[in-house]
Short mmCIF file of N, CA and C in Angstrom, two decimals:
data_model
loop_
_atom_site.label_atom_id
_atom_site.label_comp_id
_atom_site.label_asym_id
_atom_site.label_seq_id
_atom_site.Cartn_x
_atom_site.Cartn_y
_atom_site.Cartn_z
N MET A 1 99.71 100.83 105.36
CA MET A 1 98.67 99.91 105.14
C MET A 1 97.44 100.41 104.11
N SER A 2 97.26 99.47 103.37
CA SER A 2 95.96 99.94 102.43
C SER A 2 95.01 98.86 102.61
N ASP A 3 93.87 98.80 101.68
CA ASP A 3 92.85 97.98 102.01
C ASP A 3 93.24 96.63 101.52
N ARG A 4 94.25 96.45 100.72
CA ARG A 4 95.01 95.08 100.24
C ARG A 4 96.12 94.82 100.60
N TYR A 5 97.06 95.83 101.26
CA TYR A 5 98.22 95.54 101.49
C TYR A 5 98.84 95.93 102.77
N LEU A 6 99.56 95.34 103.72
CA LEU A 6 100.02 95.65 104.83
C LEU A 6 101.65 95.58 104.93
N ALA A 7 102.29 96.45 105.31
CA ALA A 7 103.82 96.37 105.33
C ALA A 7 104.16 96.48 106.84
N ILE A 8 104.76 95.70 107.30
CA ILE A 8 105.52 95.75 108.61
C ILE A 8 106.89 95.67 108.85
N GLY A 9 107.46 96.79 109.59
CA GLY A 9 108.82 97.24 109.68
C GLY A 9 109.36 96.18 110.56
N ASP A 10 110.61 95.65 110.53
CA ASP A 10 111.27 95.03 111.56
C ASP A 10 112.67 95.46 111.55
N PRO A 11 112.91 96.41 112.18
CA PRO A 11 114.45 97.34 112.12
C PRO A 11 115.54 96.29 112.52
N GLY A 12 115.09 95.52 113.68
CA GLY A 12 116.16 94.60 114.30
C GLY A 12 116.75 93.70 113.13
N ALA A 13 116.03 93.33 112.31
CA ALA A 13 116.42 92.42 111.05
C ALA A 13 116.75 93.20 109.99
N ASN A 14 116.60 94.38 109.88
CA ASN A 14 116.89 95.42 108.82
C ASN A 14 116.07 95.11 107.61
N ARG A 15 114.83 95.01 107.77
CA ARG A 15 113.93 94.63 106.65
C ARG A 15 112.23 95.30 106.72
N VAL A 16 111.82 95.22 105.71
CA VAL A 16 110.24 95.41 105.61
C VAL A 16 109.79 94.49 105.07
N VAL A 17 108.36 93.74 105.73
CA VAL A 17 107.93 92.56 104.91
C VAL A 17 106.39 92.95 104.63
N VAL A 18 106.06 92.77 103.23
CA VAL A 18 104.79 93.08 102.93
C VAL A 18 103.94 91.87 102.73
N TYR A 19 102.78 92.17 103.07
CA TYR A 19 101.61 91.08 102.85
C TYR A 19 100.46 91.63 102.02
N ARG A 20 99.76 90.64 101.32
CA ARG A 20 98.50 91.13 100.49
C ARG A 20 97.33 90.40 101.03
N LEU A 21 96.17 90.89 101.18
CA LEU A 21 95.18 90.30 101.75
C LEU A 21 94.36 89.57 100.28
N ASN A 22 94.45 88.40 100.51
CA ASN A 22 93.76 87.53 99.39
C ASN A 22 92.29 87.45 99.16
N THR A 23 91.77 86.71 98.37
CA THR A 23 90.39 86.43 98.15
C THR A 23 89.69 86.00 99.29
N ASN A 24 90.46 84.92 100.21
CA ASN A 24 89.80 84.47 101.23
C ASN A 24 89.98 85.08 102.60
N LYS A 25 90.21 86.36 102.36
CA LYS A 25 90.66 87.27 103.51
C LYS A 25 91.28 87.02 104.57
N GLN A 26 92.68 86.36 103.88
CA GLN A 26 93.64 85.97 104.73
C GLN A 26 94.98 86.81 104.23
N TRP A 27 95.97 87.15 105.05
CA TRP A 27 97.05 87.74 104.64
C TRP A 27 98.04 86.85 104.20
N SER A 28 98.76 87.17 103.00
CA SER A 28 99.68 86.41 102.42
C SER A 28 101.01 87.17 102.24
N ARG A 29 102.08 86.32 102.93
CA ARG A 29 103.55 87.25 102.69
C ARG A 29 103.99 87.12 101.21
N ILE A 30 104.20 88.21 100.72
CA ILE A 30 104.51 88.31 99.35
C ILE A 30 105.77 88.93 98.98
N GLN A 31 106.52 89.79 99.86
CA GLN A 31 107.78 90.54 99.57
C GLN A 31 108.45 90.70 101.14
N GLU A 32 109.85 90.60 100.89
CA GLU A 32 110.81 91.12 101.87
C GLU A 32 111.56 91.98 101.20
N ILE A 33 111.63 93.33 101.76
CA ILE A 33 112.61 94.45 101.31
C ILE A 33 113.66 94.66 102.21
N HIS A 34 114.74 94.83 101.78
CA HIS A 34 116.05 95.19 102.48
C HIS A 34 116.80 96.44 101.70
N PRO A 35 117.38 97.17 102.68
CA PRO A 35 118.15 98.27 102.05
C PRO A 35 118.98 98.10 101.05
N PRO A 36 119.36 98.87 100.03
CA PRO A 36 120.38 98.48 99.03
C PRO A 36 121.71 98.09 99.72
N GLN A 37 122.40 97.00 99.07
CA GLN A 37 123.67 96.53 99.86
C GLN A 37 124.71 97.57 99.91
N ASP A 38 124.84 98.36 99.16
CA ASP A 38 126.16 99.37 99.28
C ASP A 38 125.56 100.58 100.26
N SER A 39 124.49 100.48 100.85
CA SER A 39 124.04 101.79 101.74
C SER A 39 124.56 101.74 103.13
N ILE A 40 124.70 102.93 103.58
CA ILE A 40 125.25 103.00 105.03
C ILE A 40 124.27 102.08 105.92
N ILE A 41 122.99 102.18 105.59
CA ILE A 41 121.96 101.56 106.51
C ILE A 41 122.14 100.05 106.32
N ALA A 42 122.44 99.46 105.31
CA ALA A 42 122.66 98.01 105.16
C ALA A 42 124.05 97.73 105.92
N GLN A 43 124.99 98.71 105.92
CA GLN A 43 126.44 98.48 106.54
C GLN A 43 125.91 98.48 108.06
N ALA A 44 125.20 99.20 108.58
CA ALA A 44 124.89 99.43 110.00
C ALA A 44 124.33 98.16 110.36
N GLY A 45 123.44 97.48 109.53
CA GLY A 45 122.78 96.17 109.84
C GLY A 45 121.52 96.29 110.84
N VAL A 46 120.99 97.43 111.05
CA VAL A 46 119.74 97.50 111.87
C VAL A 46 119.02 98.88 111.26
N SER A 47 117.92 99.07 111.64
CA SER A 47 117.00 100.17 111.49
C SER A 47 116.10 100.35 110.34
N PHE A 48 116.40 99.46 109.26
CA PHE A 48 115.64 99.87 107.99
C PHE A 48 114.30 99.33 108.41
N GLY A 49 113.22 100.16 108.01
CA GLY A 49 111.92 99.74 108.60
C GLY A 49 111.44 100.54 109.85
N TYR A 50 112.19 101.25 110.59
CA TYR A 50 111.89 101.96 111.72
C TYR A 50 110.51 102.72 111.62
N ASP A 51 110.36 103.16 110.45
CA ASP A 51 108.86 103.92 110.32
C ASP A 51 108.72 103.79 109.02
N LEU A 52 107.28 103.75 108.75
CA LEU A 52 106.71 103.44 107.51
C LEU A 52 105.53 104.31 107.26
N ASP A 53 105.28 104.55 106.16
CA ASP A 53 103.92 105.02 105.36
C ASP A 53 103.52 104.43 103.99
N PHE A 54 102.28 104.32 103.97
CA PHE A 54 101.80 103.62 102.82
C PHE A 54 100.90 104.57 102.31
N ASP A 55 100.87 105.02 101.10
CA ASP A 55 99.75 105.99 100.51
C ASP A 55 99.91 106.16 99.01
N ASP A 56 98.87 105.71 98.49
CA ASP A 56 98.42 105.83 96.97
C ASP A 56 99.68 104.98 95.97
N GLY A 57 99.85 103.74 96.60
CA GLY A 57 100.57 102.91 96.24
C GLY A 57 102.27 103.07 96.41
N VAL A 58 102.45 104.05 97.25
CA VAL A 58 103.93 104.30 97.64
C VAL A 58 104.01 104.11 99.14
N LEU A 59 105.10 103.37 99.06
CA LEU A 59 105.56 102.76 100.56
C LEU A 59 106.90 103.72 100.93
N VAL A 60 106.92 104.48 101.81
CA VAL A 60 108.02 105.17 102.33
C VAL A 60 108.73 104.78 103.37
N ILE A 61 109.65 104.33 103.51
CA ILE A 61 110.45 103.47 104.63
C ILE A 61 111.81 104.53 105.14
N GLY A 62 111.61 104.50 106.65
CA GLY A 62 112.67 105.20 107.40
C GLY A 62 113.50 104.48 108.04
N ALA A 63 114.82 104.95 108.00
CA ALA A 63 115.86 104.35 108.83
C ALA A 63 116.71 105.11 109.41
N TYR A 64 117.23 104.90 110.36
CA TYR A 64 118.24 105.66 111.23
C TYR A 64 119.43 104.70 112.13
N SER A 65 120.40 105.27 112.46
CA SER A 65 121.49 104.71 113.16
C SER A 65 122.48 105.66 113.72
N GLN A 66 123.51 105.04 114.34
CA GLN A 66 124.42 106.01 114.83
C GLN A 66 125.87 105.19 114.77
N VAL A 67 126.95 106.08 114.27
CA VAL A 67 128.18 105.47 113.83
C VAL A 67 129.32 106.11 114.93
N ALA A 68 130.09 105.49 115.51
CA ALA A 68 131.15 105.89 116.39
C ALA A 68 132.19 106.54 115.26
N LEU A 69 132.48 107.99 115.69
CA LEU A 69 133.58 108.54 114.96
C LEU A 69 134.93 108.16 115.39
N GLU A 70 135.76 107.70 114.64
CA GLU A 70 137.02 107.44 114.71
C GLU A 70 137.92 108.41 115.18
N THR A 71 137.72 109.51 114.78
CA THR A 71 138.32 110.68 115.17
C THR A 71 138.53 111.04 116.60
N ASP A 72 137.22 111.14 117.20
CA ASP A 72 137.18 111.52 118.61
C ASP A 72 136.23 110.60 119.33
N GLY A 73 135.83 109.50 118.78
CA GLY A 73 135.06 108.60 119.57
C GLY A 73 133.57 108.94 119.85
N THR A 74 133.00 110.21 119.40
CA THR A 74 131.35 110.49 119.45
C THR A 74 130.81 109.76 118.56
N ASN A 75 129.44 109.83 118.79
CA ASN A 75 128.53 109.14 117.96
C ASN A 75 128.02 110.09 116.91
N GLN A 76 127.70 109.72 115.74
CA GLN A 76 127.01 110.59 114.82
C GLN A 76 125.81 109.68 114.22
N ASP A 77 124.83 110.68 114.41
CA ASP A 77 123.43 110.16 114.03
C ASP A 77 123.34 110.40 112.58
N PHE A 78 122.69 109.40 111.95
CA PHE A 78 122.30 109.57 110.58
C PHE A 78 121.06 109.00 110.20
N GLY A 79 120.36 109.10 109.11
CA GLY A 79 119.17 108.60 108.70
C GLY A 79 118.97 108.62 107.20
N ALA A 80 117.92 107.98 106.91
CA ALA A 80 117.53 107.78 105.39
C ALA A 80 116.37 107.36 105.29
N ILE A 81 115.61 107.91 103.92
CA ILE A 81 114.29 107.63 103.63
C ILE A 81 114.26 106.86 102.25
N TYR A 82 113.71 106.03 102.26
CA TYR A 82 113.46 105.40 100.91
C TYR A 82 112.11 105.29 100.53
N SER A 83 111.87 105.31 99.25
CA SER A 83 110.40 105.44 98.74
C SER A 83 110.26 104.49 97.48
N ILE A 84 109.24 103.54 97.60
CA ILE A 84 108.95 102.54 96.61
C ILE A 84 107.68 102.47 96.26
N ALA A 85 107.64 102.78 94.94
CA ALA A 85 106.42 102.60 94.19
C ALA A 85 105.91 101.31 93.70
N PHE A 86 104.73 100.88 94.15
CA PHE A 86 104.38 99.50 93.94
C PHE A 86 103.55 99.53 92.93
N LEU A 87 103.85 98.48 91.89
CA LEU A 87 102.96 98.56 90.69
C LEU A 87 101.94 97.19 90.73
N SER A 88 101.13 97.06 89.96
CA SER A 88 100.12 96.11 90.38
C SER A 88 100.66 94.60 90.43
N SER A 89 101.71 94.45 89.72
CA SER A 89 102.48 93.07 89.87
C SER A 89 103.42 92.91 91.15
N MET A 90 103.48 94.04 91.85
CA MET A 90 104.21 93.95 93.13
C MET A 90 105.65 94.07 92.83
N ARG A 91 106.01 94.50 91.52
CA ARG A 91 107.62 94.82 91.45
C ARG A 91 107.62 96.16 91.87
N TYR A 92 108.88 96.48 92.51
CA TYR A 92 109.11 97.74 92.96
C TYR A 92 110.60 98.20 92.58
N SER A 93 110.79 99.34 92.64
CA SER A 93 112.08 99.98 92.70
C SER A 93 112.33 100.80 93.81
N LEU A 94 113.23 100.62 94.45
CA LEU A 94 113.86 101.28 95.69
C LEU A 94 114.64 102.53 95.42
N LYS A 95 114.16 103.53 95.90
CA LYS A 95 114.90 105.08 95.76
C LYS A 95 115.22 105.51 97.10
N PRO A 96 116.49 105.83 97.17
CA PRO A 96 117.03 106.56 98.58
C PRO A 96 116.37 108.02 98.54
#
């Protein structure tokens, strides 16, 4: 969160929602961010937005999940961190 922006992780829906404080002091929803379509996090379908940090115009999004290994049936934990540098126009580029 910053003085003008608020990011809320919704890991159950595999997304992060970004709000901006407008001139009337009300929060407006301006962006919904999802993991890259070809990522293992997108394939897992949950956990994107599990943890967030926002500082100096950079939003860091954490994600984790478990996958059952076909070879022996055990679970394998994995995670990812994505960083997004916001510009004044709220365009962003998602980087794993």
